[in-house]
Amino acid sequence: DIQMTQSPSSLSASVGDRVTITCRASQAVNSALAWYQQKPGKAPKLLVYAASRLESGVPSRFSGSGSGTDYTLSISSLQPEDFATYYCEQSYSTPQTFGQGTKVELK
Amino acid sequence: QAQLVQSGAEVKKPGASVKFSCKASGYTFTSYFVHWVRQAPGQGLEWMGLINPSDGNTGYAQMFQGRVTMTRDTSTSTVSMELSSLRFEDTAVYYCARRSMRFYSGLDVWGQGTTVTVSS
């Protein structure tokens, strides 16, 4: 199985900050990498797929990048509604696997 | 708009089985894989498996092999998942979600989740 390791596990930030979350795969996933946002009590929401493609309707302050084993989700200017937990997921091979999550909290 | 609607909450005893349903609407049912993902209380997301509604082919995570069965009914655009031999640690929210058959797409539509509580 491909292991997905996110860092950091949590971070504190202020509105307007730039935030970067990293996801490292235990082997190359060929950009078959998605990012999700989850708020308490809600289903996850797709933000980015194919490593860098923004899902329709997602604000442009979100962006994804990376290749091979290393991927990044960036939020250019954190908004109040962005405080949530973020997960990466690889769909390159079965079983598909998720990172452990990064919780973004208000500083 | 595309939607997945899941069945209601369940409370089960250890050793019992539970069957979930996930009804699709607003899109061509056979054009998207349906995946199942669960989330234990306070924990992260765990992929369980997928089904291709077009041909019924399935793929399961190793840890659920032998305990999980996914099926589909194309007449009602519904996917079902049965989990047997329930344990306390199966207490979780179970989500269905769809993924396009294009390469490298994400899980773009999710059900609302079904809570299963395993308690004696």
PDB file of C-alpha atoms in Angstrom, chain A residues 30-32 36 38 42-44 46 49-50 55 87 89 91-92 94-96 98, chain B residues 35 37 39 43-47 50 61 95 99 102 104-108 110-111:
ATOM      1  CA  ASN A  30       2.046  10.224 -10.926  1.00  0.00           C
ATOM      2  CA  SER A  31      -0.101  13.277  -9.977  1.00  0.00           C
ATOM      3  CA  ALA A  32      -3.071  11.068  -9.062  1.00  0.00           C
ATOM      4  CA  TYR A  36     -10.217  17.606   0.377  1.00  0.00           C
ATOM      5  CA  GLN A  38     -13.678  18.684   5.831  1.00  0.00           C
ATOM      6  CA  LYS A  42     -19.812  17.277   7.259  1.00  0.00           C
ATOM      7  CA  ALA A  43     -18.666  15.129   4.371  1.00  0.00           C
ATOM      8  CA  PRO A  44     -15.332  16.005   2.780  1.00  0.00           C
ATOM      9  CA  LEU A  46     -13.080  18.061  -3.141  1.00  0.00           C
ATOM     10  CA  TYR A  49      -7.625  16.830  -8.264  1.00  0.00           C
ATOM     11  CA  ALA A  50      -4.835  15.619 -10.550  1.00  0.00           C
ATOM     12  CA  GLU A  55     -12.463  21.673  -8.757  1.00  0.00           C
ATOM     13  CA  TYR A  87      -6.732  15.578   3.589  1.00  0.00           C
ATOM     14  CA  GLU A  89      -5.610  11.215  -1.218  1.00  0.00           C
ATOM     15  CA  SER A  91      -5.784   7.280  -6.461  1.00  0.00           C
ATOM     16  CA  TYR A  92      -2.783   5.990  -8.407  1.00  0.00           C
ATOM     17  CA  THR A  94      -5.506   0.394  -5.024  1.00  0.00           C
ATOM     18  CA  PRO A  95      -6.060   0.672  -2.145  1.00  0.00           C
ATOM     19  CA  GLN A  96      -6.555   4.374  -2.482  1.00  0.00           C
ATOM     20  CA  PHE A  98      -5.535   9.225   2.533  1.00  0.00           C
TER      21      PHE A  98
ATOM     22  CA  HIS B  35     -16.328   4.401  -3.405  1.00  0.00           C
ATOM     23  CA  VAL B  37     -14.897   5.705   2.891  1.00  0.00           C
ATOM     24  CA  GLN B  39     -14.315   7.822   9.498  1.00  0.00           C
ATOM     25  CA  GLN B  43     -10.117  10.025  13.264  1.00  0.00           C
ATOM     26  CA  GLY B  44      -9.152  10.426   9.622  1.00  0.00           C
ATOM     27  CA  LEU B  45     -10.590   9.023   6.422  1.00  0.00           C
ATOM     28  CA  GLU B  46     -10.214   5.340   5.569  1.00  0.00           C
ATOM     29  CA  TRP B  47     -10.864   3.948   2.081  1.00  0.00           C
ATOM     30  CA  LEU B  50     -15.172   0.667  -4.763  1.00  0.00           C
ATOM     31  CA  ALA B  61      -9.150  -2.803   0.864  1.00  0.00           C
ATOM     32  CA  TYR B  95     -19.625   7.721   3.296  1.00  0.00           C
ATOM     33  CA  ARG B  99     -15.272   9.251  -8.885  1.00  0.00           C
ATOM     34  CA  ARG B 102     -11.260   9.592 -16.160  1.00  0.00           C
ATOM     35  CA  TYR B 104      -6.750  11.059 -11.731  1.00  0.00           C
ATOM     36  CA  SER B 105     -10.133  12.521 -10.891  1.00  0.00           C
ATOM     37  CA  GLY B 106     -11.170  13.134  -7.312  1.00  0.00           C
ATOM     38  CA  LEU B 107     -14.158  12.065  -5.228  1.00  0.00           C
ATOM     39  CA  ASP B 108     -16.336  14.955  -6.297  1.00  0.00           C
ATOM     40  CA  TRP B 110     -20.269  12.630  -1.437  1.00  0.00           C
ATOM     41  CA  GLY B 111     -23.242  11.251   0.396  1.00  0.00           C
TER      42      GLY B 111
END
